[in-house]
Coordinates of C-alpha atoms and ligand atoms in Angstrom, one line a residue:
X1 CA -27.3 67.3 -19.6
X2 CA -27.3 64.9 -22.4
X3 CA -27.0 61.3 -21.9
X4 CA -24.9 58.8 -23.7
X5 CA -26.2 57.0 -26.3
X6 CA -25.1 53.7 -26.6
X7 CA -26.1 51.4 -29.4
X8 CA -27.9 48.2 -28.3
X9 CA -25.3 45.9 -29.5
X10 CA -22.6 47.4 -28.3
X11 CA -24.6 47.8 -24.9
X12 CA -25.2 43.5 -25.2
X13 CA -22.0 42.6 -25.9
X14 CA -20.5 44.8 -22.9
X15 CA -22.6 43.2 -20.5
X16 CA -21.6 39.9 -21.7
X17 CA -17.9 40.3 -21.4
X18 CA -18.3 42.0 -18.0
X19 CA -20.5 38.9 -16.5
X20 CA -17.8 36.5 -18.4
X21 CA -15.0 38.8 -16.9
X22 CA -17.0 38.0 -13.6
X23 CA -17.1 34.4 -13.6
X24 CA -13.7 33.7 -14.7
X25 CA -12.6 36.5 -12.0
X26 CA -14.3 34.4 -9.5
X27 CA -13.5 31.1 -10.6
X28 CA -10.9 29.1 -8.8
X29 CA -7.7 28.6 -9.7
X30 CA -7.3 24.8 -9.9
X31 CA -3.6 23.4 -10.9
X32 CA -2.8 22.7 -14.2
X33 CA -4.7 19.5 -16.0
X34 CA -6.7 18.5 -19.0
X35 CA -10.1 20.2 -20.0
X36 CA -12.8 18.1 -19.2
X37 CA -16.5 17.7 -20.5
X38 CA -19.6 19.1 -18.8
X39 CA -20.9 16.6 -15.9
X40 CA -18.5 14.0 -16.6
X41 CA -15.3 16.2 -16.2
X42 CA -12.0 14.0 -16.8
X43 CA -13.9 10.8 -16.2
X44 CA -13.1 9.5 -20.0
X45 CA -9.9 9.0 -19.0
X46 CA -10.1 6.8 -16.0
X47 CA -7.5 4.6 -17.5
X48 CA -4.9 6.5 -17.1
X49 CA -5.0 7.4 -13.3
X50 CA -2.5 4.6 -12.3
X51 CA 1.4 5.1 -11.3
X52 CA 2.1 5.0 -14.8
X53 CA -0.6 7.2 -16.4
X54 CA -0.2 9.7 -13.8
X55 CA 3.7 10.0 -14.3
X56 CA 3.1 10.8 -18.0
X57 CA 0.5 13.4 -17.4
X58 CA 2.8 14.8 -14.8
X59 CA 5.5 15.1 -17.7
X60 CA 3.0 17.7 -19.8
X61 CA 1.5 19.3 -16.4
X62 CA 3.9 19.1 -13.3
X63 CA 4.3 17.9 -10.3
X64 CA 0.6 18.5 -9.0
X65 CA -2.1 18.5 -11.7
X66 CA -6.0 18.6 -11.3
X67 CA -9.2 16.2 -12.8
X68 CA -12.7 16.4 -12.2
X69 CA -14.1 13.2 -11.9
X70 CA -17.6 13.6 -12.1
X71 CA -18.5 15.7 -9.4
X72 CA -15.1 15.1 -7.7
X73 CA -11.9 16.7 -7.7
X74 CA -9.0 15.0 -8.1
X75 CA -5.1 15.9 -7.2
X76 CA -2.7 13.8 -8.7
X77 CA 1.0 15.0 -6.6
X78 CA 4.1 13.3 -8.2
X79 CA 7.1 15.4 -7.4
X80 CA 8.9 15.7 -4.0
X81 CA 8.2 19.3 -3.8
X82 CA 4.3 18.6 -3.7
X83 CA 4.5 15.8 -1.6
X84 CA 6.3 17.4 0.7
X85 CA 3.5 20.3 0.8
X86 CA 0.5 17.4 1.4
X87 CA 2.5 15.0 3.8
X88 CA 4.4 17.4 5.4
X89 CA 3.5 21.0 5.6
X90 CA -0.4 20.7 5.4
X91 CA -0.3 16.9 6.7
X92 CA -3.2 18.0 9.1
X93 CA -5.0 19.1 6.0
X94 CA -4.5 15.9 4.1
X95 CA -5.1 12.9 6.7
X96 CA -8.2 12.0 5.6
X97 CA -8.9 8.9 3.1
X98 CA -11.2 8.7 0.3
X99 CA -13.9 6.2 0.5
X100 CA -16.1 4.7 -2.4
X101 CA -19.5 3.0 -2.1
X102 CA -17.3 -0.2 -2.0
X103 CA -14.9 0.5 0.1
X104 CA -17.5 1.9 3.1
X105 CA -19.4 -1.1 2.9
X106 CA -17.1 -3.4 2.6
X107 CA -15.2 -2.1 5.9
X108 CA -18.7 -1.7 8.2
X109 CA -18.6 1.6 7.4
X110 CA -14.8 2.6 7.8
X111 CA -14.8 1.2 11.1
X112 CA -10.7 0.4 10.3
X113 CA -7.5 2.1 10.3
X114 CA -6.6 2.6 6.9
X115 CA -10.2 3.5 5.3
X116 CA -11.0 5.8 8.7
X117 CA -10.5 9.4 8.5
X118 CA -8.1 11.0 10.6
X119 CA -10.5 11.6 14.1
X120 CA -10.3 10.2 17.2
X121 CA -11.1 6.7 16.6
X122 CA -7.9 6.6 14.0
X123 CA -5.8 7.8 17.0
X124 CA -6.5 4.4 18.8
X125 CA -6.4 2.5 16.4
X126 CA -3.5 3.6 15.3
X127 CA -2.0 3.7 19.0
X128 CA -3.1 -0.2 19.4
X129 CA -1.4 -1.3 16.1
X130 CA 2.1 0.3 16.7
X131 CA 2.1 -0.6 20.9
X132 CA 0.2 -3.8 20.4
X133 CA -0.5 -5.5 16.7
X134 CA 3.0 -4.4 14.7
X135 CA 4.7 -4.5 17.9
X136 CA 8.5 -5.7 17.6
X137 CA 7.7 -7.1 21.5
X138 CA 4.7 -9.3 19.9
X139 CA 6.8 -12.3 19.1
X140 CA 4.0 -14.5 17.1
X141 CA 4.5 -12.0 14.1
X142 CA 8.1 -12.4 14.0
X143 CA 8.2 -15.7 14.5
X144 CA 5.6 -16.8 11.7
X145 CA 8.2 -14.8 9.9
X146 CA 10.8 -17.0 10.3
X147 CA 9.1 -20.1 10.3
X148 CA 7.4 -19.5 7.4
X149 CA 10.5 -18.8 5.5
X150 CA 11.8 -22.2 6.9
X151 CA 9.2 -24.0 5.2
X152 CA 9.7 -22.0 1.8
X153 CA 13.5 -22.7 1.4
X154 CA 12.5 -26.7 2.4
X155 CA 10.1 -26.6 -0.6
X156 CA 12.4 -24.6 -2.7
X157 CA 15.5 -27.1 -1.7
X158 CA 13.1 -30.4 -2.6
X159 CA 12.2 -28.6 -6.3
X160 CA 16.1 -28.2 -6.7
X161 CA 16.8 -28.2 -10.2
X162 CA 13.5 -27.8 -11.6
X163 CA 11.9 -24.4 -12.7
X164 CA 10.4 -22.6 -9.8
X165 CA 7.0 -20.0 -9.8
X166 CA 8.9 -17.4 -7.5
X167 CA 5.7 -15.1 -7.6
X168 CA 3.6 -18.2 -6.4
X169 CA 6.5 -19.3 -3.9
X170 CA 6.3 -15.9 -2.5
X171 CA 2.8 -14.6 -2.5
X172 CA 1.8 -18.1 -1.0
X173 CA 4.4 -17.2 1.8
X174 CA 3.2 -14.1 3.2
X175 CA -0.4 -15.3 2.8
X176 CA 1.3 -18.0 5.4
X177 CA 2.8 -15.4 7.5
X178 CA 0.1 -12.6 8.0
X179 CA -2.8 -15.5 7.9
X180 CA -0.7 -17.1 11.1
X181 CA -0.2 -13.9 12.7
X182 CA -3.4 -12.6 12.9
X183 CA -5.0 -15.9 13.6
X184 CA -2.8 -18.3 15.4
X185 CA -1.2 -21.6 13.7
X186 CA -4.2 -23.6 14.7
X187 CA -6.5 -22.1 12.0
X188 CA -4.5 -22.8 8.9
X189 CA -7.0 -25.5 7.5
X190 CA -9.3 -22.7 6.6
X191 CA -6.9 -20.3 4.3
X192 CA -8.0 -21.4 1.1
X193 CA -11.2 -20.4 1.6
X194 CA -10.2 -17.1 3.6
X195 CA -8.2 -16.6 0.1
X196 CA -11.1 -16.5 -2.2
X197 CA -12.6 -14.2 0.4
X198 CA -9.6 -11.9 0.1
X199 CA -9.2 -12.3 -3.6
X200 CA -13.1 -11.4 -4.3
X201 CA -12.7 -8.1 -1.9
X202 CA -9.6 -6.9 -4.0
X203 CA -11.9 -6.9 -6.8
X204 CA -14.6 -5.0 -5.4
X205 CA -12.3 -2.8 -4.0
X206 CA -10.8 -1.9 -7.6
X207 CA -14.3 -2.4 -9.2
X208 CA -15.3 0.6 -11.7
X209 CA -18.4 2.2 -9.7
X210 CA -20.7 4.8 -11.7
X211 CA -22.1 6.1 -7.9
X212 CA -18.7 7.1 -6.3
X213 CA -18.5 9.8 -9.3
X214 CA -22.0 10.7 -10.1
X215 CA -24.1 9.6 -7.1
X216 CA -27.9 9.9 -8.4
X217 CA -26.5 7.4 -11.4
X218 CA -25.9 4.6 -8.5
X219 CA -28.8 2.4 -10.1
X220 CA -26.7 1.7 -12.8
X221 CA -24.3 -1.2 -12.0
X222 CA -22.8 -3.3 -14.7
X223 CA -20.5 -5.0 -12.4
X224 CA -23.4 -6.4 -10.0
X225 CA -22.1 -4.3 -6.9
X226 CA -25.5 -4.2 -5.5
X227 CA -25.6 -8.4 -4.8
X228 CA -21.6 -8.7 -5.1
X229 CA -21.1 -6.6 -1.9
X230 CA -23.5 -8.0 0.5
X231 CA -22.5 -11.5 -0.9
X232 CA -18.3 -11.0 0.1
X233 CA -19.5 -8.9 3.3
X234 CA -21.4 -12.2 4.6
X235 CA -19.1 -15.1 4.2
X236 CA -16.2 -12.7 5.7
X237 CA -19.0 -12.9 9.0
X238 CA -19.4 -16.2 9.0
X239 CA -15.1 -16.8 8.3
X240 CA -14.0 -14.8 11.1
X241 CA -17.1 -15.1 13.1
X242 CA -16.2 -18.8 14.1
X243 CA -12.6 -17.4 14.9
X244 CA -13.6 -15.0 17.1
X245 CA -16.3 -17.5 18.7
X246 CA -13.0 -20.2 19.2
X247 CA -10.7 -17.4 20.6
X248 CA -13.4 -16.9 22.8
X249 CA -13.7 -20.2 24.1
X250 CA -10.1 -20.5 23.9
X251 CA -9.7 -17.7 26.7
X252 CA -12.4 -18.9 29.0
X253 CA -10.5 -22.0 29.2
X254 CA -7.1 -21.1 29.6
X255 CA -5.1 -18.4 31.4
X256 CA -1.8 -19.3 30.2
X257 CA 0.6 -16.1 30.8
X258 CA 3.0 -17.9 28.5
X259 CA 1.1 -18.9 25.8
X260 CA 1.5 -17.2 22.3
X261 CA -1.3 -14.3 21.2
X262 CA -1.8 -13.7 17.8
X263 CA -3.7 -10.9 16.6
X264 CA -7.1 -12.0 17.1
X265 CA -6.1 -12.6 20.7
X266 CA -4.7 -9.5 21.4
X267 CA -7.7 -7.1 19.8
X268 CA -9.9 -9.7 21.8
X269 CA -8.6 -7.7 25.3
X270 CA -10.4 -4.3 23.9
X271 CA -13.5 -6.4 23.0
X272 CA -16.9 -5.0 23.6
X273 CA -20.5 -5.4 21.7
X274 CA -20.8 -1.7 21.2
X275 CA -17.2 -0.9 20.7
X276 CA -16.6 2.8 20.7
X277 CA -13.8 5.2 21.5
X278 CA -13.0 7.8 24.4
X279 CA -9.4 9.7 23.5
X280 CA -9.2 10.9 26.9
X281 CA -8.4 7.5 28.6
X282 CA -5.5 5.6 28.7
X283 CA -5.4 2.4 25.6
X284 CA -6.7 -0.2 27.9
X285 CA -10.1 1.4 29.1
X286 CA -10.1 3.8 25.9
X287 CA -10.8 1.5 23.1
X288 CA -13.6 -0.8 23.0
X289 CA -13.6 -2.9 19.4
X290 CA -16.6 -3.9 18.6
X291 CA -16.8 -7.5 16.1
X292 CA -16.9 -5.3 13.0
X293 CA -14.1 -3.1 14.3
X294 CA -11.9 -6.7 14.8
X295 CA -13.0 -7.8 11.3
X296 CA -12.6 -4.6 9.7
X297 CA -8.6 -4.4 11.3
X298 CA -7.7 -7.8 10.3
X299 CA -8.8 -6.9 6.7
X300 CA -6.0 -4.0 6.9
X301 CA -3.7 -6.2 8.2
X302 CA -4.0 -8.9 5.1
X303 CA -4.2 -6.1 2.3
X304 CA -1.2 -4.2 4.1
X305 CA 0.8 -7.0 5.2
X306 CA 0.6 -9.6 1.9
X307 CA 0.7 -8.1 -1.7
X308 CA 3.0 -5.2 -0.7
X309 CA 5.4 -7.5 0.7
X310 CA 5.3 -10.5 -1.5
X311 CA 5.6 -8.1 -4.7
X312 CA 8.7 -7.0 -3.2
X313 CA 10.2 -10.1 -3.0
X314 CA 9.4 -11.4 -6.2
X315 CA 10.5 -7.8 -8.3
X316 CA 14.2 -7.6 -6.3
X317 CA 14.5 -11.1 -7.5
X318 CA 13.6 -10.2 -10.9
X319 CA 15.8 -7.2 -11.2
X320 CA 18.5 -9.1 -9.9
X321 CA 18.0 -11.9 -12.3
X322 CA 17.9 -9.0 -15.3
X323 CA 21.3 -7.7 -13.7
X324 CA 23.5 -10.5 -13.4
X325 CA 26.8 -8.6 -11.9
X326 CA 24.3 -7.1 -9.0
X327 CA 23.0 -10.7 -8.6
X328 CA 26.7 -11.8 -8.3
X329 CA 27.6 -9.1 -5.9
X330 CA 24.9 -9.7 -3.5
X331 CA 25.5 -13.6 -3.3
X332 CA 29.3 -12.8 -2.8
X333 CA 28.5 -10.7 -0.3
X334 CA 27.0 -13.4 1.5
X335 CA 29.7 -15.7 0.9
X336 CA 32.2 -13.6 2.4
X337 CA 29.7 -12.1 5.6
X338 CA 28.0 -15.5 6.1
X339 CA 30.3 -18.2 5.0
X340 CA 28.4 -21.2 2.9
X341 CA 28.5 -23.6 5.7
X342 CA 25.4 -22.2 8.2
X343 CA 22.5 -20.2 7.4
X344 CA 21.9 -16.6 7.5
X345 CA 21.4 -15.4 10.8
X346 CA 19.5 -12.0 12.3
X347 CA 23.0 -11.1 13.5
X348 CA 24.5 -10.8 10.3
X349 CA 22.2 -8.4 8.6
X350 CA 23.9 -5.3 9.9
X351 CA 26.9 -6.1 7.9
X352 CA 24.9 -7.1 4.6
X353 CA 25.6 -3.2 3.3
X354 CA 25.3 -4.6 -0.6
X355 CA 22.0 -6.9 -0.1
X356 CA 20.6 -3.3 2.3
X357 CA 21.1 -1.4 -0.7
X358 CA 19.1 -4.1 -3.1
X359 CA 16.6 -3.8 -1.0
X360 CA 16.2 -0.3 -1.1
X361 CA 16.6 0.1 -4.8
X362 CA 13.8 -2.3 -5.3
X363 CA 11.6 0.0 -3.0
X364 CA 12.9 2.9 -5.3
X365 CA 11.9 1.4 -8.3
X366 CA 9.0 -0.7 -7.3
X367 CA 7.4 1.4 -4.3
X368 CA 4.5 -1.9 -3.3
X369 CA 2.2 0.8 -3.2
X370 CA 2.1 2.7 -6.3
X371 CA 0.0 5.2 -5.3
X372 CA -1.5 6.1 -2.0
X373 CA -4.9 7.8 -1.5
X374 CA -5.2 11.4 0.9
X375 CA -8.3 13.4 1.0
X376 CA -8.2 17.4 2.1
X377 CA -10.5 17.8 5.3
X378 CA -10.8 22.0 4.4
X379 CA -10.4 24.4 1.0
X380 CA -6.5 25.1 1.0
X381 CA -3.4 26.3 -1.4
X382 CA -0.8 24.4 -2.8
X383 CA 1.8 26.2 -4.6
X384 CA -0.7 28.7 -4.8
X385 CA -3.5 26.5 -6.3
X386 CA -6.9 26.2 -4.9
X387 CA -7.2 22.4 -3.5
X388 CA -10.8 22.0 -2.3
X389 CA -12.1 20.2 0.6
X390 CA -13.0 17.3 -0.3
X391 CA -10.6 16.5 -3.1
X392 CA -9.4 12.9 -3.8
X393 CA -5.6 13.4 -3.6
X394 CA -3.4 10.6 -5.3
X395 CA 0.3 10.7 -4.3
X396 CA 2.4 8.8 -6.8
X397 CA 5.3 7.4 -5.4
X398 CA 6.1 5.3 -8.4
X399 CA 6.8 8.7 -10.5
X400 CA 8.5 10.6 -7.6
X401 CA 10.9 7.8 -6.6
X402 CA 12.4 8.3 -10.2
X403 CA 12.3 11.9 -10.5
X404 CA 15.1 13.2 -12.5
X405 CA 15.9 15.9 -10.8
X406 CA 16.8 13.6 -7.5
X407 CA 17.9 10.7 -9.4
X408 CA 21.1 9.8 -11.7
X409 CA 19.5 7.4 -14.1
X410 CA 16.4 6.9 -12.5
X411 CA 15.0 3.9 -14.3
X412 CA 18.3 1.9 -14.0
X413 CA 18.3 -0.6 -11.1
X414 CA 21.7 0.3 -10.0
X415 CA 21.9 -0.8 -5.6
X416 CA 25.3 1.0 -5.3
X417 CA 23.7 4.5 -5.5
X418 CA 22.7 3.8 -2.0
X419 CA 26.4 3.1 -0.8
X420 CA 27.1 7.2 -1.3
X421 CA 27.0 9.0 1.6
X422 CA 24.2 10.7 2.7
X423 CA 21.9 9.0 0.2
X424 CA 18.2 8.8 0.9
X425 CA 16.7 6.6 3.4
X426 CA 13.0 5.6 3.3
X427 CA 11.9 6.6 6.8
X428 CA 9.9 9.4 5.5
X429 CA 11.9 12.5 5.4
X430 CA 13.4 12.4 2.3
X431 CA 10.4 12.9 0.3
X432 CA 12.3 11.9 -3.2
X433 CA 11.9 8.2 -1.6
X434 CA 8.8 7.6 -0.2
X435 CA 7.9 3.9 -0.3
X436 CA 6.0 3.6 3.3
X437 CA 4.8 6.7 2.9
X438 CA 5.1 9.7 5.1
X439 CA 3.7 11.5 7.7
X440 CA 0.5 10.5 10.0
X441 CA -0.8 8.2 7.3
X442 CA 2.4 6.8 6.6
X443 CA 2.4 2.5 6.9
X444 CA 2.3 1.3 10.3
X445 CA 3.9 -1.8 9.8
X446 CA 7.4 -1.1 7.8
X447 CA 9.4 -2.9 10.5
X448 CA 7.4 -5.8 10.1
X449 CA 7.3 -5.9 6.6
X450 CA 11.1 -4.9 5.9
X451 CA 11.5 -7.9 8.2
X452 CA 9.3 -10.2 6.5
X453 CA 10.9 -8.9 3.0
X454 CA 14.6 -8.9 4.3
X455 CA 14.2 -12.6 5.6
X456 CA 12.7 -14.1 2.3
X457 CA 15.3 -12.5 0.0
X458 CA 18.1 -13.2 1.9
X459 CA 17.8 -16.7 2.5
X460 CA 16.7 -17.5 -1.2
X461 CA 20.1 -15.2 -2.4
X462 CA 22.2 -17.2 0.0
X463 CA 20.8 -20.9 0.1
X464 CA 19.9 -21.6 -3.8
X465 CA 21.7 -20.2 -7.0
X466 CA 19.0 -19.3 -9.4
X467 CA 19.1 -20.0 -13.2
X468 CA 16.4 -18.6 -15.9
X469 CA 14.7 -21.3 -17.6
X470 CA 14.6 -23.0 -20.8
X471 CA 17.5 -20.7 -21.8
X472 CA 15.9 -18.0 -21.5
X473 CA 17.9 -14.3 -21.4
X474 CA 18.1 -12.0 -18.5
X475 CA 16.4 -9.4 -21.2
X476 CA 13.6 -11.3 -21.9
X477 CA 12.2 -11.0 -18.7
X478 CA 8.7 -9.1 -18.5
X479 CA 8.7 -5.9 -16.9
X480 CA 5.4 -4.7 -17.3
X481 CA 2.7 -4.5 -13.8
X482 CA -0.3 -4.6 -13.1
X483 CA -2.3 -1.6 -11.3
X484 CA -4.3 -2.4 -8.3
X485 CA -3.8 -1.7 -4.4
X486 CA -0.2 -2.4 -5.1
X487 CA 1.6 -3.4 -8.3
X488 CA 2.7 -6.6 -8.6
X489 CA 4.5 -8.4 -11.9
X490 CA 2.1 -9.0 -14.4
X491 CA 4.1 -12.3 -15.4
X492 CA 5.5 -14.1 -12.8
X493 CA 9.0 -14.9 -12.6
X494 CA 10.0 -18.7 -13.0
X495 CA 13.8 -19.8 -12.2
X496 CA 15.9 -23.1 -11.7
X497 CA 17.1 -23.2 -8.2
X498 CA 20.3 -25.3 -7.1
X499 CA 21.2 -25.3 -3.8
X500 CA 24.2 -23.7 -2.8
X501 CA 25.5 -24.3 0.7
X502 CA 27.6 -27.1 2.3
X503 CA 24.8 -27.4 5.7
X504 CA 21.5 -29.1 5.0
X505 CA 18.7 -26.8 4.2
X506 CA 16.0 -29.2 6.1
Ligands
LIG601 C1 7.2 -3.8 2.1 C2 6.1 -3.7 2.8 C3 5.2 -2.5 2.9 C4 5.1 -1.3 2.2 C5 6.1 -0.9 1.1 C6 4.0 -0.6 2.7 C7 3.6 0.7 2.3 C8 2.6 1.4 2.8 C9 2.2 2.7 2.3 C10 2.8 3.5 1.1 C11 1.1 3.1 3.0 C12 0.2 4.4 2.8 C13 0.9 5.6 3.2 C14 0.1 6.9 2.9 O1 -1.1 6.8 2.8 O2 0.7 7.9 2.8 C15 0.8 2.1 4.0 C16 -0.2 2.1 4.9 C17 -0.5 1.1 5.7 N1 0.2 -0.1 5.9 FE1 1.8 -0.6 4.9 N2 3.4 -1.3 3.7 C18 4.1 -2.5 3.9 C19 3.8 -3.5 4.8 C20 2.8 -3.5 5.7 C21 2.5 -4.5 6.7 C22 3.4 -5.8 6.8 C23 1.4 -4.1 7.3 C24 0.7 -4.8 8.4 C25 0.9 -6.0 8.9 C26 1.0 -2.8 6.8 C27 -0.2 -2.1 7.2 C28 -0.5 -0.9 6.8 C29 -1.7 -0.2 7.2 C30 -2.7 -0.7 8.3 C31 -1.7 1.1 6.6 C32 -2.7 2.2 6.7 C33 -2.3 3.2 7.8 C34 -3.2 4.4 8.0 O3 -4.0 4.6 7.1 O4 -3.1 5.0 9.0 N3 1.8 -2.5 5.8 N4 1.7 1.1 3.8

């Protein structure tokens, strides 16, 4: 028989297109996202992976969109179909946390709650902060809540018709609430300097690392990592160190069933040299915290407990200010619930419907944590996407909380949308509102924080009527943010207080 004869070139370019035909057969189907370069993938465009940069790319690609980061994939989620699908549906697939270089070192090697993965050791931890650390039984928290507002509306009350720095006013107040309950009210001569601790790990944390993208280019480190790190890692020893050593002492001393724990206190009942974890006992013999397990937890505590609340605050009190008939409402509202002869009371919150729904809108529209970091344990499919294992996964509140297709006029700051009936709460099932998150990873200490928020806000709406300064209009307030953990104002709001009750305020 005679055989085919086919002409070299022909022969070439066949065998091309069939190993192309190949490869592209084989190769994953990745959602939807910008082409990216060889080695460096998508990294050119790290500036746009905050709330804001993320919503826009999700305007050309959808609700769930893929980078490559250097040799990491990313998953950027920012519609309530998707984030239903990671928090929800595959939750078990999507409990883990990302960790850079930073990050691992700077938490003695993720020995917390909210850098751990999800294993066993999470599990306790997770189990002492809801029965023991954010605990509504563990009075100190709730009472440095409302102490601490005490002392802001006295220092509010004695600047009385002179412009106020709300953002200051606020951010110095739950510095003063977490920093007393975690540590007690005899430690407070320290903050400053626990501050500047604080202050340089936020930096580090957010700090631009070649290594957590492309890991054999680690040597290069224009932001001085390599000395920076060690550096804030030591004096956060020798800060909480000496705590630990007083509590210590403290306990020897004293066996005083009435006397008030704070945070340090109660972790000190689980502490051990070598902490480590056994899931099949009960809390008290389970969990053994080590030193750097108690230091580790207590930096969760400040990061979750301070700049998500505080920004709260101060951004309901700057849409209110650029809203002046939601502004009036809520202070009538308090008028008629509370009267303008006693102070607000924890009573009369029930029946503060209007102020509720301010509070809520602000979470809507300023969600403290922008976006919150997942990582998939295992290959998986979402909406019939490959999602590798591995892959950082970025769920962007800020863009799904004003999703058109949930929301009427989703950028308006309108509080009475919460006043129809069944309109979304924030517990975590409506995933169109997702401001503490959802799911196993979701924040541990909302009630806490709604307190701490709900406290601040209502007794500066109730006791002061606030005036922008130097004439200033309600439209020229700043709106813009700035990206970090959370996303606080990038100018802070200044006002005039006068107070505005017929009762003394100190
Ligand atoms: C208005 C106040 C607050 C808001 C809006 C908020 C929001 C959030 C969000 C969105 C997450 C991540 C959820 C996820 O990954 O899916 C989170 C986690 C967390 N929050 Fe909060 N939070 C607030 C207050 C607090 C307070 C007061 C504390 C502690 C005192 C706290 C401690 C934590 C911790 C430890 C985690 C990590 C949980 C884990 O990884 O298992 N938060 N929070």
């Amino acid at each position: 028989m005679d055989s085919i004869h086919i002409p070299i070139p022909i022969y070439f370019t066949i065998s091309l297109l069939t190993v192309l035909f190949l490869v592209w057969s084989r190769r994953k189907h990745f959602p939807p996202g910008p082409t990216g370069w060889p080695i460096i993938g998508n990294m050119l465009m790290m500036d746009q992976l905050t709330h804001r940069g993320l919503a826009k790319l999700a305007e050309k690609y959808g609700g769930i969109l893929h980078l490559k980061m250097g040799f990491s994939h990313t998953i950027a989620v920012s519609s309530p179909e998707m984030a239903r699908e990671i928090l929800q549906v595959q939750d078990h697939i999507f409990s883990n946390r990302p960790a850079t270089v930073a990050i691992t070192y700077l938490t003695y090697d993720r020995v917390d709650m909210a850098f751990s993965d999800y294993n066993p050791f999470w599990r306790q931890m997770r189990k002492l902060s809801v029965m023991k650390l954010f605990s509504r039984r563990r009075a100190e928290s709730w009472d440095s809540v409302r102490d601490e507002v005490d002392s802001m509306v006295k220092s509010t009350a004695i600047s009385s018709g002179t412009p106020v720095n709300l953002g200051e006013l606020v951010f110095g107040l739950t510095h003063d609430i977490i920093y007393r309950a975690a540590f007690g009210s005899t430690s407070h001569d320290d903050k400053e300097e626990f501050i500047k601790i604080l202050q340089e790990y936020t930096k580090l944390f957010g700090a631009f690392n070649l290594a957590d993208f492309i890991p054999w280019l680690g040597f290069i480190d224009p932001a001085g990592l390599n000395t920076r790190l060690p550096a804030a890692r030591s004096a956060l020893d020798r800060f909480i160190d000496k705590i630990i050593d007083e509590h210590l002492r403290k306990e020897k001393k004293t066996v005083d069933e009435n006397a008030e724990n704070d945070m340090v206190d109660e972790m000190l009942a689980f502490y051990c040299e070598d902490g480590k974890v056994n899931e099949a006992e009960d809390l008290q013999n389970a969990i053994k915290l080590s030193r750097d397990n108690i230091k580790a937890i207590i930096m969760d505590v400040m990061f979750g407990g301070t700049e998500t609340v505080a920004s709260a605050i101060e951004w309901a009190l700057t849409e209110l200010m650029r809203t002046p008939e939601a502004l009036k409402r809520v202070q009538q509202e308090l008028a008629n619930v509370v009267g303008l002869d006693r102070r607000v009371e924890e009573s009369d919150f029930e029946k503060l419907t209007y102020f509720k729904c301010v509070v809520k809108e602000t979470l809507r529209l300023h969600p403290p944590i922008p976006v919150s970091l997942h990582k998939s344990s295992e290959d998986t499919k979402v909406a019939g996407y490959h999602i590798p294992g591995g892959s950082r996964v970025m769920v962007n509140a800020y863009a799904i909380n004003r999703d058109k297709n949930y929301w009427d006029d989703p950028n308006t700051f309108n509080p009475s949308r919460f006043l129809k009936d069944g309109a979304p709460d924030f517990k975590g099932s409506n995933y169109e509102f997702l401001p503490f998150g959802s799911g196993r990873r979701s924040c541990p200490g909302m009630q806490l924080g709604l307190y701490a928020m709900e406290m601040a806000l209502v007794h500066l709406l109730h006791c002061f009527t606030w005036e922008l300064p130097d004439g200033m209009k309600p439209s020229d307030i700043d709106m813009g943010d700035v990206f970090g953990l959370t996303a606080p104002k990038a100018i802070r709001l200044v006002a005039v207080p006068t107070p505005r009750l017929l009762c003394a305020l100190y």
